[in-house]
XYZ file of C-alpha atoms in Angstrom:
549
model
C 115.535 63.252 92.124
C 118.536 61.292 94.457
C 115.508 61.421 97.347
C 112.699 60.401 95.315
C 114.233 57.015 94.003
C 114.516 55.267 97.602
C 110.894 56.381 97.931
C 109.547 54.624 94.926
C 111.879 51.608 95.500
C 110.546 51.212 98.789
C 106.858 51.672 97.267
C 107.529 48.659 94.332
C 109.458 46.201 96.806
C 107.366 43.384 97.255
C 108.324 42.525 100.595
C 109.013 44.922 103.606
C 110.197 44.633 107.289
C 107.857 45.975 109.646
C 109.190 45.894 113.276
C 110.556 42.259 113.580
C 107.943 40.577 111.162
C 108.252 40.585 107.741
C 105.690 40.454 105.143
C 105.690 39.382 102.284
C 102.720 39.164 99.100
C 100.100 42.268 99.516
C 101.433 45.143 102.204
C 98.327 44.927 104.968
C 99.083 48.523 105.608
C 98.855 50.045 101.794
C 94.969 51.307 102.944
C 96.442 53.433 105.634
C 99.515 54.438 103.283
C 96.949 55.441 100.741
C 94.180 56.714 103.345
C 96.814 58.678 104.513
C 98.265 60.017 100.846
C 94.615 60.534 100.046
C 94.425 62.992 102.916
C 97.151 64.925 102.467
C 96.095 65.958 98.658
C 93.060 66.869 100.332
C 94.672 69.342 102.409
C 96.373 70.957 100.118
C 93.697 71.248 97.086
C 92.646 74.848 96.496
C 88.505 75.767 97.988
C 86.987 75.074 93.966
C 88.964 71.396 94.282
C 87.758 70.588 97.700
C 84.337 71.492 97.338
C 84.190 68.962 93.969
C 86.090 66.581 96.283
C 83.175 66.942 99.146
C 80.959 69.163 98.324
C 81.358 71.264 101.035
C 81.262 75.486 100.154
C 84.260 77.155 100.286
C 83.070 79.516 103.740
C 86.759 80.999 104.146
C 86.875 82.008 100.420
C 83.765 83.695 100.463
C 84.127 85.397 103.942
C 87.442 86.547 102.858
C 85.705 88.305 99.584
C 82.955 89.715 101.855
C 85.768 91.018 104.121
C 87.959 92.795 101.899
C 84.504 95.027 100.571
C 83.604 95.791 104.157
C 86.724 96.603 105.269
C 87.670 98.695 102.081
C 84.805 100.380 102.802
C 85.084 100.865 106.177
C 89.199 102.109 105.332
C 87.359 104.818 102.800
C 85.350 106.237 105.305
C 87.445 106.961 107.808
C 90.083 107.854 105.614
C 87.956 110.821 104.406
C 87.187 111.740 107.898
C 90.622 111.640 108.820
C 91.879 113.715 106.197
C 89.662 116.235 106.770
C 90.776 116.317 110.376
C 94.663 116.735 109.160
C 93.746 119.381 106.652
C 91.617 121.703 109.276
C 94.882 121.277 111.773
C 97.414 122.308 109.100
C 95.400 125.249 107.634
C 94.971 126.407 111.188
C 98.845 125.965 112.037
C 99.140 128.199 108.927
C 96.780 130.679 109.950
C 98.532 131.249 113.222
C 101.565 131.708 111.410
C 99.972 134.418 109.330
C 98.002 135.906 112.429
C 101.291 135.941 115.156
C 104.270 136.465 112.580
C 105.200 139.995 111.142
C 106.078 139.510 107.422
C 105.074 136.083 107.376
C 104.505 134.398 103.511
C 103.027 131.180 102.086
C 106.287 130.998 99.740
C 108.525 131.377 102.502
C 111.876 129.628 101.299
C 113.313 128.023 104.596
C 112.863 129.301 108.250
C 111.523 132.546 108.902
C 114.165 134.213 111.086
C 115.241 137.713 112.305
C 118.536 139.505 111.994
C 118.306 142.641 114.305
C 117.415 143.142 118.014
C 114.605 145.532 117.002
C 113.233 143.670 114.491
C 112.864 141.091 117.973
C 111.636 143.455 119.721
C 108.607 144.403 117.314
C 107.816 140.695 116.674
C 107.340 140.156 120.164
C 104.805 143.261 120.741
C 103.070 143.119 117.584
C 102.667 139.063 118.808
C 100.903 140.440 121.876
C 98.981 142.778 119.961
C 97.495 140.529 117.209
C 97.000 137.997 120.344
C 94.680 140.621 122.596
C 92.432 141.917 119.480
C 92.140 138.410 117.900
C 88.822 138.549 117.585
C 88.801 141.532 115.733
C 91.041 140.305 113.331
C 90.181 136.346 112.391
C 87.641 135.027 109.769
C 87.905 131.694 111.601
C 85.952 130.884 114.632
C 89.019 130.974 117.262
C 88.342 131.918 120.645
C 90.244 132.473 123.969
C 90.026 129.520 126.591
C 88.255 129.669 129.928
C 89.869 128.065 133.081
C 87.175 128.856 135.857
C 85.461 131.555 133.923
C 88.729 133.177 133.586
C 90.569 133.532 129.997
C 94.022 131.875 130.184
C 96.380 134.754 129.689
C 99.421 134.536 127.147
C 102.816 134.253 128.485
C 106.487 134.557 127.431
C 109.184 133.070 128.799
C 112.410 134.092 128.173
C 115.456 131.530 128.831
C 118.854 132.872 129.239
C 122.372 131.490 130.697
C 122.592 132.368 134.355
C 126.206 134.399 133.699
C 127.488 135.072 130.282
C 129.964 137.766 129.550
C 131.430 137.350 126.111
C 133.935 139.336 124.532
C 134.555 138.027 121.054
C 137.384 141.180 120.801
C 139.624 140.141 123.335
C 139.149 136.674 122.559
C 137.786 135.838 126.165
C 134.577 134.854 127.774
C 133.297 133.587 131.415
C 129.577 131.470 131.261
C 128.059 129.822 133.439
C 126.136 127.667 130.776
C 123.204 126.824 133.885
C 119.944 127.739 132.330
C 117.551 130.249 133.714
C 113.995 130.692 132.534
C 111.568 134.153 133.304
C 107.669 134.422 131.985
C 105.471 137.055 132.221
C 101.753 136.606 131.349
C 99.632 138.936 128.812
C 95.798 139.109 129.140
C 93.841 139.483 126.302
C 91.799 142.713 125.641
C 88.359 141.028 127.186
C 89.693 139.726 129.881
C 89.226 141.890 133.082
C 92.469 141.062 134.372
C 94.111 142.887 131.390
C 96.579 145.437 132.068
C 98.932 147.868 130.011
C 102.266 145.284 128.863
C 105.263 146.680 130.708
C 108.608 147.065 128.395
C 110.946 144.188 129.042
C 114.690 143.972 128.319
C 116.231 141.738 126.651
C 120.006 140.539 127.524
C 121.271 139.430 124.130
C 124.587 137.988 125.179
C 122.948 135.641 127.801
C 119.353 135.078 125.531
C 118.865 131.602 124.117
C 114.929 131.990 123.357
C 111.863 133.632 123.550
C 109.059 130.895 124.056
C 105.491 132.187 123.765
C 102.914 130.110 124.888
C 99.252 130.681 123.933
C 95.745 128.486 124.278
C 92.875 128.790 121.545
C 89.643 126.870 120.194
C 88.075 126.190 117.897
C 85.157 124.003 116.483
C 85.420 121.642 112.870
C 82.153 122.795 111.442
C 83.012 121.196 107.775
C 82.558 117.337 109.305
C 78.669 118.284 109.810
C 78.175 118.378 105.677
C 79.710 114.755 105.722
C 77.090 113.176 108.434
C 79.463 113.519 111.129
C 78.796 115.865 114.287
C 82.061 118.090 114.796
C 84.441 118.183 117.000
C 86.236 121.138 119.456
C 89.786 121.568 118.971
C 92.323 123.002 121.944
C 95.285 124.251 119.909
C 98.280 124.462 122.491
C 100.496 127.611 119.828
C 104.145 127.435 121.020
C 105.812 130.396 119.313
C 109.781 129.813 119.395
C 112.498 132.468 119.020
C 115.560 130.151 119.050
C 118.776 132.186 119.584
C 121.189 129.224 120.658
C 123.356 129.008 118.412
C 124.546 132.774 118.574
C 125.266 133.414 115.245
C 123.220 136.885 114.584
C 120.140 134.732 112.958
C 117.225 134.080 115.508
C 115.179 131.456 113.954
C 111.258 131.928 114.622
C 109.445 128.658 114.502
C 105.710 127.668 115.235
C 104.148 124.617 117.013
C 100.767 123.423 117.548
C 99.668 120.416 119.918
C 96.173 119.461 119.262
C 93.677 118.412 121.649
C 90.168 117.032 119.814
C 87.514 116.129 122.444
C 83.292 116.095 122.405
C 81.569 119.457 122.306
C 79.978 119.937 125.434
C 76.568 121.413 124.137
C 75.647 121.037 120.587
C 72.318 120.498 118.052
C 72.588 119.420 114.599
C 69.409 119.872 112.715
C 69.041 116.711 110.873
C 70.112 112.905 111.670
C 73.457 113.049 112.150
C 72.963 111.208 115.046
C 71.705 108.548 113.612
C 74.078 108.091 110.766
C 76.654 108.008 113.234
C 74.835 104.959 114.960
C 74.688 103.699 111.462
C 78.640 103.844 111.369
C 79.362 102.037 114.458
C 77.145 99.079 113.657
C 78.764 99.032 110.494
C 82.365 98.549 112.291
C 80.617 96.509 114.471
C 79.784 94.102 111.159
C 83.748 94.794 110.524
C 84.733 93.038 113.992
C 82.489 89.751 113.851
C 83.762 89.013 109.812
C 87.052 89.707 110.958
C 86.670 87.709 114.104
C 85.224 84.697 112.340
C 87.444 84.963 109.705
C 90.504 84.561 112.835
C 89.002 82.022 114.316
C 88.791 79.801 110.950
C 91.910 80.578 109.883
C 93.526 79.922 113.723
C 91.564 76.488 113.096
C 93.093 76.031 109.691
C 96.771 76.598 110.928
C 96.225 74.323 114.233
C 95.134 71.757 111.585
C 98.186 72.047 109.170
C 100.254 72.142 112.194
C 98.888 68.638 113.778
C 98.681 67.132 110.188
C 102.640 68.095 109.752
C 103.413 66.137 112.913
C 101.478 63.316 111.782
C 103.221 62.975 108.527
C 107.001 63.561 110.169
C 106.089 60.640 112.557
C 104.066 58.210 109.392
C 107.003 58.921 107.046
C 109.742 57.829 109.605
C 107.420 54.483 110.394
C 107.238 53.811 106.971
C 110.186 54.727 105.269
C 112.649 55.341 108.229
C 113.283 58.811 107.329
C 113.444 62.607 108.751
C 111.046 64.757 107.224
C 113.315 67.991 106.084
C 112.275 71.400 107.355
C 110.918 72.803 104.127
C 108.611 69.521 103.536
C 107.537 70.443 107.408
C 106.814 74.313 106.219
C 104.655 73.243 103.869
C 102.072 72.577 106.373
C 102.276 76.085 108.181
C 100.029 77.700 105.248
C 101.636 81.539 105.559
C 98.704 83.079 103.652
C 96.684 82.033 106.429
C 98.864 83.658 109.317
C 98.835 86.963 107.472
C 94.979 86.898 107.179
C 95.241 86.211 111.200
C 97.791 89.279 111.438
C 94.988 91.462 109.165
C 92.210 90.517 111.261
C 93.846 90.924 114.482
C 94.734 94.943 112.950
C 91.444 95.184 111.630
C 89.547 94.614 115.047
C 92.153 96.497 116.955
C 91.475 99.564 114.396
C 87.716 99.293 113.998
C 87.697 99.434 118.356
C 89.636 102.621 117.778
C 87.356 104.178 115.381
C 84.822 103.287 117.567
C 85.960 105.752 120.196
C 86.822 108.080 117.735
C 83.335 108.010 116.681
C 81.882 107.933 119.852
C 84.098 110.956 121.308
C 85.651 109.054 123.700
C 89.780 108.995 122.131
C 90.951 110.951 119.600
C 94.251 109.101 117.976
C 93.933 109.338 114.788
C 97.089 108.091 113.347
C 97.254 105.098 115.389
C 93.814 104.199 114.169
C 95.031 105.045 110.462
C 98.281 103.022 110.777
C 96.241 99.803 112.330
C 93.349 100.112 109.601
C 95.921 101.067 106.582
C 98.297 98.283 107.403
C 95.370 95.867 107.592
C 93.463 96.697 104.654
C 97.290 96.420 102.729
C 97.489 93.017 103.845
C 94.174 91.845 103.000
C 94.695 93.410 99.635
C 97.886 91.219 99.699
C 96.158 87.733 100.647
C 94.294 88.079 97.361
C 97.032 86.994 95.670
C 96.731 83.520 97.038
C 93.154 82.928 95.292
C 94.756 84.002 91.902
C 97.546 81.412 92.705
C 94.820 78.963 91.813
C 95.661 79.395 88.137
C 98.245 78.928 86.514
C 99.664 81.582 84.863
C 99.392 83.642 88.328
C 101.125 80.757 90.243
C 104.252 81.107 88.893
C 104.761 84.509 90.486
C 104.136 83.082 93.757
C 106.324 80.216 93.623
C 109.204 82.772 91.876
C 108.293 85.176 95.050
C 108.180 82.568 97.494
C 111.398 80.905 96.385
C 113.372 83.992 95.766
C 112.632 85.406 99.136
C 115.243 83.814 101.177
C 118.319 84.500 98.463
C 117.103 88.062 98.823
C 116.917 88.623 102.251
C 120.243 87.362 102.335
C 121.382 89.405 99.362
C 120.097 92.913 101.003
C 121.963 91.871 104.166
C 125.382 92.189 102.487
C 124.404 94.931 100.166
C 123.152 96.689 103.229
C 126.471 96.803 104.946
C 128.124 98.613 101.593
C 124.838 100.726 101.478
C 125.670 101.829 105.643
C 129.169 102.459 104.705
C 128.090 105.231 102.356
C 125.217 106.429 104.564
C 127.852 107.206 107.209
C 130.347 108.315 105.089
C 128.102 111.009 102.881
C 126.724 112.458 106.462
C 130.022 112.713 107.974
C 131.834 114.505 105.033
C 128.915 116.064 102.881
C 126.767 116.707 105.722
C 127.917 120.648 106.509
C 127.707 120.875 102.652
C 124.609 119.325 101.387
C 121.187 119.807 102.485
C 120.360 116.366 101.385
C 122.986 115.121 103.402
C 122.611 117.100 106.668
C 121.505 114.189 109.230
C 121.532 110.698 108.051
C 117.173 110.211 108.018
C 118.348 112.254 104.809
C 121.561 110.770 103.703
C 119.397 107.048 103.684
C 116.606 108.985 101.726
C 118.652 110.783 99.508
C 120.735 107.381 98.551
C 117.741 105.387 98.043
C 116.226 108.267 95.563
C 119.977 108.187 93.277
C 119.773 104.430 93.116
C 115.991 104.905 91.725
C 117.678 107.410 89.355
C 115.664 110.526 90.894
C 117.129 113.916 91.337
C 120.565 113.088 90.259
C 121.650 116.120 88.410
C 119.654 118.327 91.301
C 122.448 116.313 94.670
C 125.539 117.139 91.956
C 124.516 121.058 91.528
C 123.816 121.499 94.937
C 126.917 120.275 96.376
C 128.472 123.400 97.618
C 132.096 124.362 95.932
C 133.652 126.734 98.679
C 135.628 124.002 99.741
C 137.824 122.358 96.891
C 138.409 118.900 98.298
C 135.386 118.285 100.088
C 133.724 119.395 96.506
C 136.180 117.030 95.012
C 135.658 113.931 97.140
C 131.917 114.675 96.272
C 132.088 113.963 92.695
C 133.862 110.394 93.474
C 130.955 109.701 96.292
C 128.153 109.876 94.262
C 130.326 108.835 90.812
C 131.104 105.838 92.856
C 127.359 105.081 94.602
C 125.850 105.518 91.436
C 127.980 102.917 89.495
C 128.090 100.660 91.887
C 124.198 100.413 93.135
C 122.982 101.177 89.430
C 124.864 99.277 87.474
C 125.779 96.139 89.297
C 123.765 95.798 92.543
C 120.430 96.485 90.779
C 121.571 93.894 88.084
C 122.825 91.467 90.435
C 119.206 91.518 92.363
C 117.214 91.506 89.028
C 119.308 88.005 87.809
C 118.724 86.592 90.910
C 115.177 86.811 90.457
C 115.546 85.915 87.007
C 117.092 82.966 87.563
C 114.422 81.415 90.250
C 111.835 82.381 87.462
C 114.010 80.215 85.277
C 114.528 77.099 87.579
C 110.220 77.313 88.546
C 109.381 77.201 84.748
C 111.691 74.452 84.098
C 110.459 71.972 86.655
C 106.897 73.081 85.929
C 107.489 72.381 82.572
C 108.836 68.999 83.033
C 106.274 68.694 85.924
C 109.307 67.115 87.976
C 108.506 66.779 92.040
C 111.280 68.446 94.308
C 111.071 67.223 97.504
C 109.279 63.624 99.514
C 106.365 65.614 100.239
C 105.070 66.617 96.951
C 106.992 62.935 95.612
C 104.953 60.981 98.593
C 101.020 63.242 97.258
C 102.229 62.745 93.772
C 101.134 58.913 94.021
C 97.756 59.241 94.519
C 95.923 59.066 91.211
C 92.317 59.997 92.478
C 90.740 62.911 91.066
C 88.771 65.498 93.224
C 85.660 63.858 91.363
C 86.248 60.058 91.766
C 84.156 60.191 95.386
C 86.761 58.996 97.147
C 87.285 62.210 99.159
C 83.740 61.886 100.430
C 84.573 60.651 103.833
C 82.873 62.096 107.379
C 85.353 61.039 109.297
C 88.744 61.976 109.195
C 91.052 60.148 112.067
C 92.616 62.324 114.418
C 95.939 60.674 113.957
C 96.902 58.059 111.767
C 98.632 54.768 112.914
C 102.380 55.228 113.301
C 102.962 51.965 115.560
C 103.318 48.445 113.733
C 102.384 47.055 116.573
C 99.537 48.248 117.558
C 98.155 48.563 113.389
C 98.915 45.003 112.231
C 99.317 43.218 116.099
């Protein structure tokens, strides 16, 4: 309250210096001090307050309501779509697996690998096999591609050192670790180019992996039975037998690239067509609300922006002081910048979509990430419309104050947090599955401080080495106490506490800085009339001189 008393001294002196002149008796410039006050309450009453002030509808409230429906439903839809995409590329990826690996399972625990060089052997032919009588033996509707009327031809590669003569007996070796890579191609059994598959030998000591390479497609049939025409699908199968680490196990992994594209003939019986017209114009309705809605809210910042300058250069006329940077913040309305942030996702998403729709791009997950993150923070600016009341406001104000002690609070808990994220990799890592590259170590941290899967990171902490099972037991002993029971605590009292201090000066309805001190003095209710006004100056008089002359 040390600011606020100079402020209502200087508004109860009866006399006050004004350039070189003074006056004395009635202040000739308390209509532009209270013109000026008047406009600033203005500003900062809610849509419901304004529109009893002026009458004048609340268009941003309402277009931010009608936004939020479209755009939720516009999120629904394609997030349907796109899940049915993700589904039909993982069930194929698993069907390859099943088709191309011998004595592959669904419950496979870990990597499939192989052990013996025969068992490499028969993967590799029975691979070839499966590959030239595939369409004798899928349910699915895969088929060889065509390159100039010609079916592309499988081919494995094998990549070896260029020397390697290892003998682990004598406890010698001589490498020359430059890497050389052979391929031979397989036909399939249509093709006319196919020929009888020649034996090929394998040199073990030099091998680091078989790569087979293989092109099908395919065609998404289940989109049709949602109103959407399907898409073809170029799976690029990269079939890895990864032998670099030499240690007698030859992991066998599987990897799909997708390509989605445009049929090139099709006919849906039906109006697909025009239901996916129907979509589009939809998305279209998506970018104008969300376009509008930017170019209000860009209007509405520029606004709060001008009006902040205005009132740093009237408060030092008047009262010879420096507005402070949080009075100045005040103006920059941060609900409206992350509606500008939403709308500028939404319209970047809906363009996507567009061409997603329209065959011509096929990134899904960018589109999802754009249109997820947007519809997130739209769902997030409705919290400034329940600020309008008052049991919801005090939420905000506890967020919006607590924010900056907690940013700075995670910064130095971070650096303790780091310290055991490097340490647990470094020492556990060869140990622990959970610990084995630090994307894991962060992951597996976070989950203990949450209280998940505690007794499951003790158990599986390997003992076949005494100390490093030792030194386990005081890691996590030691990460546990400390996050659990006094960083969490720490965090929750600091939130506590700006609940505390936000109820007590809303209680006592006390005024914490010259901004809200300097609105606080005008009286005049939303209803009194004396809002309605058509003209608002663009700047208000900040030179004696030229006010009073």
């Amino acid at each position: 309250m040390e600011e606020s008393e100079p402020l209502l001294a200087a508004a109860a002196q009866p006399r006050r210096v004004i350039g070189h002149a003074a006056w004395s008796g009635p202040f000739p410039e308390s209509t532009v001090v209270e013109d000026f006050r008047r406009r600033l309450k203005y500003y900062f009453m809610n849509p419901c307050q304004k529109y009893r002030a002026r009458g004048r509808k609340p268009w941003k409230l309402m277009l931010q309501i009608l936004k939020i429906a479209i755009i939720t439903v516009q999120l629904v839809s394609f997030g349907l779509s796109n899940e049915m995409m993700v589904t039909f590329k993982e069930e194929n990826l698993m069907t390859f697996r099943h088709l191309f690996l011998k004595g592959y399972k669904d419950n496979w625990q870990g990597s499939h690998a192989i052990y013996s060089q025969a068992d490499l052997y028969d993967h590799i032919y029975y691979l070839i096999s499966r590959y030239s009588h595939l369409q004798n033996l899928t349910v699915g509707n895969l088929a060889y591609e065509r390159v100039g009327g010609t079916f592309t031809p499988l081919t494995v590669c094998k990549v070896l050192y260029r020397k390697s003569n290892v003998d682990p007996g004598n406890d010698t070796f001589d490498i020359d670790p430059h890497v050389e890579k052979d391929c031979v191609s397989i036909y399939s059994a249509s093709s006319e180019k196919n020929k009888t598959h020649t034996n090929f030998y394998l040199d073990f000591k030099r091998l680091l992996s078989v790569n087979v390479y293989l092109t099908l497609k395919t065609v998404n049939l289940q989109t049709v039975r949602h109103h959407e025409l399907p898409d073809c699908y170029d799976f690029h199968i990269t079939i890895i037998f990864d032998n670099r680490a030499h240690s007698g196990k030859i992991k066998v992994d599987v990897k799909n690239q997708v390509r989605i594209y445009e049929c090139r003939d099709w006919n849906v019986e039906g109006n697909s067509g025009k239901i996916d017209y129907l979509l589009v114009l939809f998305d279209a309705v998506v970018i104008v609300a969300c376009f509008t809605s930017l170019i209000l809210c860009s209007r509405s910042v520029i606004k709060g922006i001008q009006l902040q300058f205005e009132f740093s250069r009237f408060y030092h006329t008047f009262y010879n002081k420096v507005v402070s940077l949080s009075d100045r913040l005040e103006f920059v309305n941060g609900w409206y910048i992350l509606i500008i942030a939403s709308d500028v996702l939404t319209m970047a998403g809906s363009v996507m979509k567009i061409g997603i729709q329209t065959k011509f791009q096929s990134n899904y997950d960018i589109c999802s990430i754009l249109l997820g993150t947007a519809t997130m923070l739209s769902w997030v600016g409705v919290i400034r419309y329940l600020g309008f009341f008052k049991k919801y406001n005090i939420l905000i104000l506890t967020l919006r104050a607590a924010f900056p002690n907690v940013i700075r609070f995670c910064c130095c808990v971070a650096m303790i947090y780091l310290g055991y994220c490097f340490c647990g990799w470094i020492v556990l890592g060869p140990y622990h599955d959970k610990f084995r590259t630090m994307a894991k170590v962060t992951e597996c941290l976070f989950s203990l401080i949450n209280g998940d899967d505690m007794y499951a990171t003790f158990l599986k902490t390997r003992d076949n080495c005494y100390m490093v099972w030792l030194f386990s037991r005081l890691y996590l002993y030691s990460f546990i106490s400390l996050f659990i029971y006094m960083v969490l605590s720490l965090f929750i009292a600091l939130i506590t506490d700006t609940y505390e201090t936000i109820k007590h000066h809303q209680k006592d309805k006390e005024s914490v800085s010259q901004l809200h001190i300097f609105i606080a003095e005008c009286r005049d209710q939303p209803e009194s009339g004396k809002y309605q006004t058509d003209v608002e100056p663009s700047t208000c008089c900040v030179s004696p001189c030229g006010c009073y002359g």
